[in-house]
Coordinates of C-alpha atoms (C1' of nucleotides) in Angstrom, one line a residue:
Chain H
X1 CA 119.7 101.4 -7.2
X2 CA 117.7 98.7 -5.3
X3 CA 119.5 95.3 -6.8
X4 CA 119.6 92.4 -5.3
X5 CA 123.4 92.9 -5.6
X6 CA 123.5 96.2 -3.7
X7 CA 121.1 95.2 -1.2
X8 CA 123.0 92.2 -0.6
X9 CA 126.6 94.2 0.0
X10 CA 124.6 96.7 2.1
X11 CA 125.1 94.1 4.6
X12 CA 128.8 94.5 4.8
X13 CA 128.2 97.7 6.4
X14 CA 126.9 96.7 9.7
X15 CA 129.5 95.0 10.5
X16 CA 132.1 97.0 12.6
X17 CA 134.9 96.8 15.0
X18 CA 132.2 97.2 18.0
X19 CA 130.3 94.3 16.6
X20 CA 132.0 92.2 14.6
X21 CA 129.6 89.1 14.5
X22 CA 126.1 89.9 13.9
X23 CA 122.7 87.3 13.6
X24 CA 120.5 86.9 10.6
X25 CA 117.6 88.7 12.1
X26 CA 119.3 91.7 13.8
X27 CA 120.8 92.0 10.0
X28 CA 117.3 91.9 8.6
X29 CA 115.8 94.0 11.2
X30 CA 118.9 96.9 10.6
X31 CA 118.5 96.5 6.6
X32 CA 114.5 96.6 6.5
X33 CA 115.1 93.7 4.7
X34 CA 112.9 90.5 5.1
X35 CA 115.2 87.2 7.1
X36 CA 114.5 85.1 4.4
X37 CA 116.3 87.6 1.7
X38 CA 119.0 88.0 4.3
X39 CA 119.6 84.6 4.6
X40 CA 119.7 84.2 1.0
X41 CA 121.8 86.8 0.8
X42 CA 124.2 85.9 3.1
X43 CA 124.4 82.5 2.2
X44 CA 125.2 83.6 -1.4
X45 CA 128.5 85.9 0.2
X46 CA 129.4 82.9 2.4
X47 CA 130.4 80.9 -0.9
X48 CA 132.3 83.6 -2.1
X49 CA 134.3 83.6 1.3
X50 CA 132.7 87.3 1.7
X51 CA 131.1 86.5 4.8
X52 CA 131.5 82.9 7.1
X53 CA 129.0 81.8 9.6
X54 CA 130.2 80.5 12.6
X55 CA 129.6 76.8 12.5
X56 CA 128.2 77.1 16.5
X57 CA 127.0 80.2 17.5
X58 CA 125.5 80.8 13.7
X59 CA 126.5 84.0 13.8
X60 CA 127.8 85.6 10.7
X61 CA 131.1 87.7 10.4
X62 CA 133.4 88.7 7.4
X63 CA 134.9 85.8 5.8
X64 CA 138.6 85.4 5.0
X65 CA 137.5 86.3 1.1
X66 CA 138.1 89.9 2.4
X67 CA 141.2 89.7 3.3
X68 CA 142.3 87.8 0.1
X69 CA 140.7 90.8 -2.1
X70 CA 142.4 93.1 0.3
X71 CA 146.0 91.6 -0.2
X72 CA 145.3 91.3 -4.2
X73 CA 144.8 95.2 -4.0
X74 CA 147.1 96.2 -2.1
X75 CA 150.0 94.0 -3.8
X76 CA 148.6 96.1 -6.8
X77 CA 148.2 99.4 -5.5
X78 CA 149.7 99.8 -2.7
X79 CA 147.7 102.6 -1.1
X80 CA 147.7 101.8 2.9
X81 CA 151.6 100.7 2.8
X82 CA 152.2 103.7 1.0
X83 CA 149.8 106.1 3.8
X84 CA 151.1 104.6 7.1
X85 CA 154.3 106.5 7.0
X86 CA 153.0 109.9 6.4
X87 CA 150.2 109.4 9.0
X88 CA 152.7 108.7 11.4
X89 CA 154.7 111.6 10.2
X90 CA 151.2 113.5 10.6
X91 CA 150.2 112.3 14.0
X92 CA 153.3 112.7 15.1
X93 CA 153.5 116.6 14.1
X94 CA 150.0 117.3 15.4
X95 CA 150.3 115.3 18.6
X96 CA 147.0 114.3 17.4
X97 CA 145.6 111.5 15.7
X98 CA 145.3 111.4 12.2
X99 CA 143.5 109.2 9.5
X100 CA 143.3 109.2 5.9
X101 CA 140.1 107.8 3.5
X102 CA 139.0 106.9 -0.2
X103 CA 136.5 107.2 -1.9
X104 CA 134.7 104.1 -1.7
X105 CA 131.1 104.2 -3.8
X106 CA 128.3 106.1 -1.8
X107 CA 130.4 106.8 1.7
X108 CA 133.8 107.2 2.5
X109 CA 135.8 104.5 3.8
X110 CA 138.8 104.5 6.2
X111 CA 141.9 103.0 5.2
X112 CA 144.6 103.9 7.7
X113 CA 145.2 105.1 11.1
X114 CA 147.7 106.4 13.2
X115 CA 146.3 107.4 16.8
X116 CA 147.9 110.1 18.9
X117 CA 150.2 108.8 21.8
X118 CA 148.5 110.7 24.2
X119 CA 146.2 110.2 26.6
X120 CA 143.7 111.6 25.9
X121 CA 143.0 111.6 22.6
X122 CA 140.4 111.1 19.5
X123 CA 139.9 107.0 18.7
X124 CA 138.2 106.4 16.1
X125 CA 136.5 102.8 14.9
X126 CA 139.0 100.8 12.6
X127 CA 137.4 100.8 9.0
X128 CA 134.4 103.0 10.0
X129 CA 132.6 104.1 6.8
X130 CA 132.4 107.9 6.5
X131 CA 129.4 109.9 5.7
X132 CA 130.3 112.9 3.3
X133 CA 128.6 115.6 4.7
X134 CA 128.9 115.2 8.5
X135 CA 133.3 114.8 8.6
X136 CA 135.9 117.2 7.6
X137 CA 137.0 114.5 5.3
X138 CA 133.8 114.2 3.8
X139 CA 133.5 118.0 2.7
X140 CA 137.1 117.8 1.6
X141 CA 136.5 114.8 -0.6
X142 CA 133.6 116.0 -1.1
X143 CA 134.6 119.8 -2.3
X144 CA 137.0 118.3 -4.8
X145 CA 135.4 115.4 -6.4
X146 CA 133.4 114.7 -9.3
X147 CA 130.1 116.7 -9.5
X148 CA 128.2 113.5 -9.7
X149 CA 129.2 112.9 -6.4
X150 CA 128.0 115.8 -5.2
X151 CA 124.7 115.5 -6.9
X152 CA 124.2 111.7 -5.7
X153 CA 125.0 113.1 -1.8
X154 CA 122.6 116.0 -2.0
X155 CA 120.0 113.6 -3.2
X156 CA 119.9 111.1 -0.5
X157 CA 119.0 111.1 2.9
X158 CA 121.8 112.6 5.1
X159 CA 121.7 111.9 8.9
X160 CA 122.0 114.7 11.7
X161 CA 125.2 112.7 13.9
X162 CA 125.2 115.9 16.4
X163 CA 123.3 119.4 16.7
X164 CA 126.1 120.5 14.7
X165 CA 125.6 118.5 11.6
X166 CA 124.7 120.0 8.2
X167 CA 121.7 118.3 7.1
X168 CA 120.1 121.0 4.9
X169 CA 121.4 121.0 0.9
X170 CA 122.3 125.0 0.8
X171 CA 124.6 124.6 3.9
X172 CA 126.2 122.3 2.5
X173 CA 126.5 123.8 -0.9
X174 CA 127.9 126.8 1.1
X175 CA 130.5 125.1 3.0
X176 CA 131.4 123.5 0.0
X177 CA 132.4 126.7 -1.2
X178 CA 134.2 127.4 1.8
X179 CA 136.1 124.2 1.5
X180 CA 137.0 125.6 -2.0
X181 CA 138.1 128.9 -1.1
X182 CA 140.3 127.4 1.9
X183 CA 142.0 124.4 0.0
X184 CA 141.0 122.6 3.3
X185 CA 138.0 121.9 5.2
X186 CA 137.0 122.2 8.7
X187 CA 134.7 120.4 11.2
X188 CA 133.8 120.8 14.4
X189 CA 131.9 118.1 16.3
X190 CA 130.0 117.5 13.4
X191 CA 129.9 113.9 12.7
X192 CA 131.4 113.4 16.5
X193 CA 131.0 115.2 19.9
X194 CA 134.2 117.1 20.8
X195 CA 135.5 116.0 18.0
X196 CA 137.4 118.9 15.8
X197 CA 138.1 117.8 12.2
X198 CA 140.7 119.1 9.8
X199 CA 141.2 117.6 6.2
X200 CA 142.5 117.8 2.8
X201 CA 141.6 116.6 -0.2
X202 CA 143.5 113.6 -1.8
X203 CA 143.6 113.5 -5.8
X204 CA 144.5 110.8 -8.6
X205 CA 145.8 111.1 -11.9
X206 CA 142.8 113.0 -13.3
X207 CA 143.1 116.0 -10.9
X208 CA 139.8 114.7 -8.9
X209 CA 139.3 114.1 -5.3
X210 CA 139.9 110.1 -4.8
X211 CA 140.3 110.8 -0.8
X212 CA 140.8 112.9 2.1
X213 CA 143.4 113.2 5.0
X214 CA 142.4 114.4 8.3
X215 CA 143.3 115.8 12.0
X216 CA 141.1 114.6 14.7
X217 CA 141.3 117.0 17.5
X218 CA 139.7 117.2 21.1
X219 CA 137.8 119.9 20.5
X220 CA 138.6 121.4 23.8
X221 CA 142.6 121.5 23.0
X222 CA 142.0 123.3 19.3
X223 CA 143.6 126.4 19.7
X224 CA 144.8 129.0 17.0
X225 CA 148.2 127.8 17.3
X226 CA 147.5 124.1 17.5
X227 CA 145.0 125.1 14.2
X228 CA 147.8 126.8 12.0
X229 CA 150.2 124.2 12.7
X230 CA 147.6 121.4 12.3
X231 CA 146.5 122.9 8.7
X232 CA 149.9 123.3 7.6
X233 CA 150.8 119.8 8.3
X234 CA 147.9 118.5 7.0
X235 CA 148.0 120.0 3.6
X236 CA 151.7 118.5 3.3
X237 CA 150.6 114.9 4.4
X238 CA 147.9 115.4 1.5
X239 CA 150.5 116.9 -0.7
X240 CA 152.7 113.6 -0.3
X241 CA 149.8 111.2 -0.3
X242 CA 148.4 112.4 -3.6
X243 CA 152.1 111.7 -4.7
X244 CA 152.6 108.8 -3.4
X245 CA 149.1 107.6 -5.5
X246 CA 150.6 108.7 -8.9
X247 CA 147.9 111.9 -8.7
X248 CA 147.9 115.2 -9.8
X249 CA 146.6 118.1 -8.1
X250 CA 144.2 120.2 -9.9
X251 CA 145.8 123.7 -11.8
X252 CA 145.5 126.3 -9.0
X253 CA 145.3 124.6 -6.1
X254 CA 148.8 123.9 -5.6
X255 CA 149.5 127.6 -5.3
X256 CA 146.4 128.3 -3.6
X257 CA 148.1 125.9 -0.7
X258 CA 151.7 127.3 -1.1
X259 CA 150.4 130.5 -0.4
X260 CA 148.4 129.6 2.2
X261 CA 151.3 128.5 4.0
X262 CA 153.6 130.8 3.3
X263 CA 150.9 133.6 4.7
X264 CA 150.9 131.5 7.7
X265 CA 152.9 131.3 11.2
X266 CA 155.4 128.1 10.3
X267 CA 157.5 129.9 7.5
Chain W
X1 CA 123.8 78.5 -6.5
X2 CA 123.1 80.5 -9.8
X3 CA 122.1 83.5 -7.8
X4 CA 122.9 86.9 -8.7
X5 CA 125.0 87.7 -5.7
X6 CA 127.1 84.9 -6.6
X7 CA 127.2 85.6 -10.3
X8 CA 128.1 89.3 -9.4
X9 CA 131.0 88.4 -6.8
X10 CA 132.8 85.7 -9.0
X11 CA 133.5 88.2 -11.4
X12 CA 136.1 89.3 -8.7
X13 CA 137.8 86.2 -8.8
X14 CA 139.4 86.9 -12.1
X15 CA 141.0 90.2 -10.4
X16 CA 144.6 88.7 -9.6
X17 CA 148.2 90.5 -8.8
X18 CA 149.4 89.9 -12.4
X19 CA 146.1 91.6 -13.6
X20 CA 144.8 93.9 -11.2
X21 CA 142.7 96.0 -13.6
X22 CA 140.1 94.6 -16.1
X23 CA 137.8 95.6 -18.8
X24 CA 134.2 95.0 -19.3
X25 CA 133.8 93.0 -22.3
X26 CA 137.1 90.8 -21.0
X27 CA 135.2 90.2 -17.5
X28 CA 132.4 89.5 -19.7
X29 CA 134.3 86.8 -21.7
X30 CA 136.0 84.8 -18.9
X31 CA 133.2 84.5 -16.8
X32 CA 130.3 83.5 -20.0
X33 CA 127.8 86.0 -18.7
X34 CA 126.2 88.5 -21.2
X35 CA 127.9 91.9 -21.3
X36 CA 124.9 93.9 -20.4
X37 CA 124.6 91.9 -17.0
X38 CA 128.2 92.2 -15.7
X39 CA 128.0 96.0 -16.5
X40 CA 125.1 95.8 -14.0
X41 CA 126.9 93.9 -11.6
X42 CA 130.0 96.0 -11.5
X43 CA 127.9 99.1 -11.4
X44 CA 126.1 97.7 -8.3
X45 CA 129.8 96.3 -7.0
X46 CA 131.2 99.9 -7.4
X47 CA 128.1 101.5 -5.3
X48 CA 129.3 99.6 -2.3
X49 CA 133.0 100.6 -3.2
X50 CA 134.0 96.5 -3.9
X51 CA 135.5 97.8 -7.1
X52 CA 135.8 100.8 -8.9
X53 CA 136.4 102.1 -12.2
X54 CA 139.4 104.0 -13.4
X55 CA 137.9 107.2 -15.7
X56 CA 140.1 107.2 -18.2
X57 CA 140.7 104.0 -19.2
X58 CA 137.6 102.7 -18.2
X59 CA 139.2 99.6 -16.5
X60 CA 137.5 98.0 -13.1
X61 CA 139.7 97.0 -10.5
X62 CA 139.3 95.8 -6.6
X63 CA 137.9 99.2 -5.0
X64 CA 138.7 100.8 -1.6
X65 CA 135.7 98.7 -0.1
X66 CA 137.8 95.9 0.5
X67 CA 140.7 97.5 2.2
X68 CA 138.2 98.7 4.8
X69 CA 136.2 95.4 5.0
X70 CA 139.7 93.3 5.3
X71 CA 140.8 96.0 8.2
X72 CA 137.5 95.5 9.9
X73 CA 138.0 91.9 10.2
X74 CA 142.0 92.3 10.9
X75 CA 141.1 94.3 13.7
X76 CA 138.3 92.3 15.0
X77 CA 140.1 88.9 14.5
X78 CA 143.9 89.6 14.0
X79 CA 144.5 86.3 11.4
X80 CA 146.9 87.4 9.5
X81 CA 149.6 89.6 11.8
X82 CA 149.0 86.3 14.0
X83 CA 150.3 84.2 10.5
X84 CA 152.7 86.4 10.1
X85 CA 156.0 85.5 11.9
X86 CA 155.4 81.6 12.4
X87 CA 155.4 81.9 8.5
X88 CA 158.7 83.6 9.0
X89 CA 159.9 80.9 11.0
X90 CA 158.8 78.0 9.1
X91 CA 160.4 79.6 6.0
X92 CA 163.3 80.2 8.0
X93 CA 163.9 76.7 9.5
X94 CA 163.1 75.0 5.9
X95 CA 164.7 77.8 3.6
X96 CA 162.0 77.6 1.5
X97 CA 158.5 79.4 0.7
X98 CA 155.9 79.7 3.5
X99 CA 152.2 80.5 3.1
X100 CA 148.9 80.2 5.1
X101 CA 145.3 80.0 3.5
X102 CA 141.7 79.9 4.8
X103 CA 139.1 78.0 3.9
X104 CA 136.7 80.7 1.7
X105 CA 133.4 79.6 0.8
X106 CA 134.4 77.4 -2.0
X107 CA 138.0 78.1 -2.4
X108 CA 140.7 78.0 -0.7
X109 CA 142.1 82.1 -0.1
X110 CA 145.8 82.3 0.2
X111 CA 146.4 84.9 3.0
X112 CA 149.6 85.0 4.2
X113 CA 152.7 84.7 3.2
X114 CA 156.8 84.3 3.4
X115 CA 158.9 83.4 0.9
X116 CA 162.2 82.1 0.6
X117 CA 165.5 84.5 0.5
X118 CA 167.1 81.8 -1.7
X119 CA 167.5 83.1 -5.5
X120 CA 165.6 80.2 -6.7
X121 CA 162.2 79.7 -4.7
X122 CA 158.9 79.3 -5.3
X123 CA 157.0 81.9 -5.9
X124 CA 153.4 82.6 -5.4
X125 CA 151.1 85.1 -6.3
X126 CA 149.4 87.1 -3.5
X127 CA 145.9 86.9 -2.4
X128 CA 145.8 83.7 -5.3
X129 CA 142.8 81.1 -4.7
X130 CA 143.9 77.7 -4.1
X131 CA 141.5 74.8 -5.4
X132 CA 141.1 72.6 -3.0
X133 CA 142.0 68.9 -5.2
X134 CA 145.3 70.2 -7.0
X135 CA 146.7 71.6 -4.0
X136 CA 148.5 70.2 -0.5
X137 CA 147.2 73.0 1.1
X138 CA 143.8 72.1 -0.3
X139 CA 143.9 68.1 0.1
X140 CA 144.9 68.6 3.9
X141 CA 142.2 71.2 5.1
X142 CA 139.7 68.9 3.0
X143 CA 140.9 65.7 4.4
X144 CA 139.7 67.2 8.1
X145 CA 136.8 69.9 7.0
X146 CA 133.5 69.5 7.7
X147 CA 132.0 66.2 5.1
X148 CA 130.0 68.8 3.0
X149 CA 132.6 70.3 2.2
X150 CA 134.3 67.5 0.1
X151 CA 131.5 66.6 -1.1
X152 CA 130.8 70.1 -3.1
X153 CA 134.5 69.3 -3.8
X154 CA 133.7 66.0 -5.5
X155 CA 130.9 66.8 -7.3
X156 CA 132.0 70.2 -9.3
X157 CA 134.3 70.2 -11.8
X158 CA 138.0 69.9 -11.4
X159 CA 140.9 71.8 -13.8
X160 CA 143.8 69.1 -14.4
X161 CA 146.7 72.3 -13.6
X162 CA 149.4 69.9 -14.9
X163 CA 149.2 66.2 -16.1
X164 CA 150.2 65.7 -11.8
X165 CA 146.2 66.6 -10.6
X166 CA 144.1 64.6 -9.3
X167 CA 141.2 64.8 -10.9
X168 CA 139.2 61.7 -10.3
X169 CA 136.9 61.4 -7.5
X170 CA 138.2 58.0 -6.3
X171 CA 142.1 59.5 -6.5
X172 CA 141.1 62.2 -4.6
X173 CA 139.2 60.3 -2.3
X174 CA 142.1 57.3 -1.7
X175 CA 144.5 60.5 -1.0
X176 CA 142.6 61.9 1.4
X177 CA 142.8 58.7 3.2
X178 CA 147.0 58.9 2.8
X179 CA 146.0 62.3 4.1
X180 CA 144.7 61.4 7.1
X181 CA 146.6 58.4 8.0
X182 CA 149.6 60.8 7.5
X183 CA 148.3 63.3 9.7
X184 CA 149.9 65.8 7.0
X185 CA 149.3 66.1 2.6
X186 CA 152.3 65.9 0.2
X187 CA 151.9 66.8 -3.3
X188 CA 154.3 66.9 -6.1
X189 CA 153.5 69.0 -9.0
X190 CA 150.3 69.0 -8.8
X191 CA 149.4 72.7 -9.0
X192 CA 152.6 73.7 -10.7
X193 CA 155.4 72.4 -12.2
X194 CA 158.1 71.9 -10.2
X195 CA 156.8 72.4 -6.9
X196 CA 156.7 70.2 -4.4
X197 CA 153.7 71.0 -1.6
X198 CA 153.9 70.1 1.8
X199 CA 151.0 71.0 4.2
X200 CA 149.0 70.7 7.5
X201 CA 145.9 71.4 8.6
X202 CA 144.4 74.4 10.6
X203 CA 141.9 73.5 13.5
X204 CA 138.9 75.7 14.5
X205 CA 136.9 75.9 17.8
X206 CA 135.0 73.1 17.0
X207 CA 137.7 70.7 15.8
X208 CA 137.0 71.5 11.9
X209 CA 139.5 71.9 9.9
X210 CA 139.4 76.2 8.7
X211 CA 142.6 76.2 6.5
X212 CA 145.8 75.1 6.0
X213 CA 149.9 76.0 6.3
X214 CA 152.1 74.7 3.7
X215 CA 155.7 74.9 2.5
X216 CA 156.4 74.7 -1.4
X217 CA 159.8 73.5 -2.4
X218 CA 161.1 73.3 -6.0
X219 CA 161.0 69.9 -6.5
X220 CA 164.6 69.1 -7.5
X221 CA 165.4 70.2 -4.0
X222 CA 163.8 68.2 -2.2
X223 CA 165.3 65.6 -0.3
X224 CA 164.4 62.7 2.1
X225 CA 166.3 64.8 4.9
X226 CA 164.7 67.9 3.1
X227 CA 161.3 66.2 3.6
X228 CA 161.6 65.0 6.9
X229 CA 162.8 68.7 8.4
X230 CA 159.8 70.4 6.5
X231 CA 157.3 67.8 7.6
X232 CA 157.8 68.5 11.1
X233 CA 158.2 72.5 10.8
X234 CA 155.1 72.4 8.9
X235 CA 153.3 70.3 11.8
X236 CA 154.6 72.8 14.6
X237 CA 153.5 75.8 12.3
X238 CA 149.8 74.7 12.1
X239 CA 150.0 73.6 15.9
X240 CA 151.3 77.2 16.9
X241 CA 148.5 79.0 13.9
X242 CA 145.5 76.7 15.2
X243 CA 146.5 78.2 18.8
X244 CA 146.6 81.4 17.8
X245 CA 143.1 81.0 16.0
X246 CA 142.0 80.0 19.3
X247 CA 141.2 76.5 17.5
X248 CA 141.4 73.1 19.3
X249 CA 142.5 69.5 17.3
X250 CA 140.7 66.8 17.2
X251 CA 140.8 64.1 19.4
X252 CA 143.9 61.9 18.1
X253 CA 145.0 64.0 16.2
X254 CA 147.4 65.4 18.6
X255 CA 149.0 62.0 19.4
X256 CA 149.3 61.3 16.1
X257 CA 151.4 64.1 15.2
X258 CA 153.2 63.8 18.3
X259 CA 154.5 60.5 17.6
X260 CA 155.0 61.1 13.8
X261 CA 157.7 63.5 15.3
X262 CA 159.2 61.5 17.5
X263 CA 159.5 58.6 15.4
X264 CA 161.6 61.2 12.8
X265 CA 164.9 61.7 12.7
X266 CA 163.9 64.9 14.6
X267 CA 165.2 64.1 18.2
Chain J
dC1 C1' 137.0 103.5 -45.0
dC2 C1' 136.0 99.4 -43.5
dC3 C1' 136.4 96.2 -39.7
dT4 C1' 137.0 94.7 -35.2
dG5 C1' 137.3 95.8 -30.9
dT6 C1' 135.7 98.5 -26.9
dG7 C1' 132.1 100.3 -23.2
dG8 C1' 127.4 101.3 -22.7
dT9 C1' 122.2 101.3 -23.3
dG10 C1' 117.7 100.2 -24.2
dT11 C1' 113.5 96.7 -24.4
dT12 C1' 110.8 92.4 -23.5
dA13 C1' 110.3 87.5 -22.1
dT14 C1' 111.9 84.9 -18.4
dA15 C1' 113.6 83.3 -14.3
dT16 C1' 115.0 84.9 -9.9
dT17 C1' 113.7 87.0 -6.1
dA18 C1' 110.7 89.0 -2.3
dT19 C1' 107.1 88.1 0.6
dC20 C1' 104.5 85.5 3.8
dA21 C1' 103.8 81.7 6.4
dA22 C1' 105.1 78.1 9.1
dC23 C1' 108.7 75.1 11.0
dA24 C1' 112.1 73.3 14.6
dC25 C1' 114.9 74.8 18.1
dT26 C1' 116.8 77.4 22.0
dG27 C1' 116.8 79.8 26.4
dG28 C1' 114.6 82.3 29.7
dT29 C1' 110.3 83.0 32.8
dG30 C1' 106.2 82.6 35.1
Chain T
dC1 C1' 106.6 72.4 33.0
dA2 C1' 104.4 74.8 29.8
dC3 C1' 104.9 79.0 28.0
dC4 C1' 106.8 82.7 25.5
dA5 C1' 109.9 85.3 22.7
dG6 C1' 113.5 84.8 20.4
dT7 C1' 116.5 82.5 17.0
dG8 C1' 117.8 80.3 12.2
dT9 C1' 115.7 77.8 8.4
dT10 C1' 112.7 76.2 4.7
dG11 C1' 108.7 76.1 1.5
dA12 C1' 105.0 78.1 -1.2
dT13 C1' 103.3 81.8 -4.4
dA14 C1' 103.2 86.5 -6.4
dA15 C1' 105.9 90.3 -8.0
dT16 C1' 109.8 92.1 -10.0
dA17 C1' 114.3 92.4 -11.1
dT18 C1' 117.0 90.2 -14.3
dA19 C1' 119.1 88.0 -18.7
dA20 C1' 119.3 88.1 -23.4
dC21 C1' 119.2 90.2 -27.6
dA22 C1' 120.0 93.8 -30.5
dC23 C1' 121.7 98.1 -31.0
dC24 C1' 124.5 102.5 -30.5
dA25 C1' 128.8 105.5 -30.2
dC26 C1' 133.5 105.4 -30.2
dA27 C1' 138.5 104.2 -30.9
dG28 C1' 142.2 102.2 -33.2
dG29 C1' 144.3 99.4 -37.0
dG30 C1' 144.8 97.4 -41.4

DNA sequence: CCCTGTGGTGTTATATTATCAACACTGGTG
DNA sequence: CACCAGTGTTGATAATATAACACCACAGGG
């Protein structure tokens, strides 16, 4: 809960596309944490190659250990390879863009992207971590996953990211079942202004929720149409995702989805 | 030095492409710390999603954390597509194995890389960290990083790889001299049998060496007009990388290189 | 049925860590 | 020019998280 190993990672998370160089006191002031444990810290993840500090500015950024651990993975498992193809296939489907996530400890994280060619259109931060009850993908992952999860979610603090965010345990418990009844969930501008959210669970070999793929959506552009077709092509990227990761999806919700499309307007 | 951070990430060095997925007591073993505290350390690793532990088998492995940390950096600091196709065209031009690495707290990390389309190449595995004395790639980014570095270097211990590796303090020290008056590092064997290393350092902002670019030949192949070809694709390689980091070479260091290339049989 | 291996869990002495203060340095401002 | 607010860094001590040890439950062979 409150090692000196989690706290140190914690810092990992303030570091983002937007700001991808941050000083040792703005990391200590954003952790809470006092600048001489920082500093500690951070010095400890620089000899790892987790973190490097710039030798003039002194600012810190991720080190080029990250992208080592990344390649070991991926040569391993190759997850991201493996999504790109059907996110493009999504994307491309939807006209919108499309992202898919893992479970990653507490949060969600962002693995892949594939933005929509228009215009106008959602962007979303490159490796942004996810909170699970304010993003379609969340609930999805969420909905599907191991209890514990859900327990260890309910039990921490959850932030209110627009007026439309479900802070409050039961309506979250309730959407949950929602999620469950639908095979998919469904957000809108919750984690995001006009941002509409549509996402499927993603599952391994043990028939749990490792992930989610998701639709983002101008809100202003969802229509019914758009929705049906967005669903359907959603629930067939996750379909071939979860395939393409060696899972299994749990007894009765394939059917549940096959039906759910075959009720719908793409026959 | 002995902190826990530190303790707690080394445990991910022994995760490598040949074994991606590793129990607790075996973690335990290789890295001579007590059972009870790695279980602690990769339960506080998989909180922040660095690793993660299958369910059934109970294995740990490199979590989802680190695809999202390494895409954070890619996007902020684009390394590695950057790498990418002058590795190409260095293993192109020589025919043989290409690879780029970064200088990673106390290691070298390998991060890119290109091998050879001949049936018999050297191979290397991905995301594989390079020490700095038994490698070319190692002696040529020490030979120009900053002093402290070689002398952390020099005073830790150093694995003899093969009966080749330098592992006394004044050979490694004399060599970096051949190093520098060279303006490149050559090493036969050193790391692996059979391989011949030929590398040349990557420049940073501030005129610090921050990695290197190498080509590995099997050694049987490698000739004087071999050498001589490699040597200067190698040179051009880091010029082009260190410009695409945005990195600047030291004074002399330009000229030097310059003339070792004109002096070749390179017109 | 032992025996060896595994992953995991307690408990206490110990050693690391958090906290606070002060330091040197920088850049901007009155 | 001195001041101020900010930075990164380094020591000291007090508090606490940690390491070590033993132990447990379980799984697979011999």
């Amino acid at each position: 809960m409150s090692s000196t190993v989690t706290k140190a990672l914690s810092l990992l998370e303030f570091f983002s596309e937007d700001e991808p160089e941050l000083g040792l006191s703005d990391l200590a002031r954003r952790s809470g944490m006092d600048k001489a444990a920082v500093h500690r810290m951070l010095g400890s993840m620089a000899e790892s190659g987790l973190v490097e500090q710039q030798a003039d500015s002194r600012l810190y950024r991720l080190g080029a250990g990250v992208l080592r651990l990344a390649r070991v993975r991926e040569t391993a498992f190759p997850v991201s390879a493996m999504m790109q193809p059907i996110l493009l296939r999504l994307s491309t489907e939807t006209g919108e863009t499309a992202h898919a996530s893992l479970i990653s400890g507490r949060a969600l994280a962002n693995i892949a992207t594939c933005e929509s060619k228009k215009g106008s259109r959602v962007s979303l931060v490159a490796g942004e971590v996810l909170p699970y009850h304010s993003t379609a993908s969340g609930l999805a992952a969420l909905a599907y996953a191991d209890d514990k999860l859900l327990d260890r979610v309910l039990s921490a603090p959850r932030e209110a990211r627009t007026r439309f965010t479900l802070t409050e345990r039961d309506d979250i418990l309730t959407r949950i079942e929602v999620v469950r009844a639908n095979g998919f969930s469904e957000s809108d501008q919750a984690h995001e202004e006009d941002v509409h959210g549509l996402a499927a669970p993603l599952f391994d070999r043990s028939g749990r929720a490792c992930g989610a793929v998701s639709v983002s959506t101008p809100s202003h552009r969802m229509t019914a149409e758009q929705r049906q077709l967005s669903i359907a092509a959603v629930l067939r990227a996750a379909e071939d995702i979860t395939a393409g990761l060696g899972g299994q999806r749990p007894r009765g919700y394939a059917d549940q989805v096959a039906g759910l499309l075959a009720s719908g307007p793409r026959d």
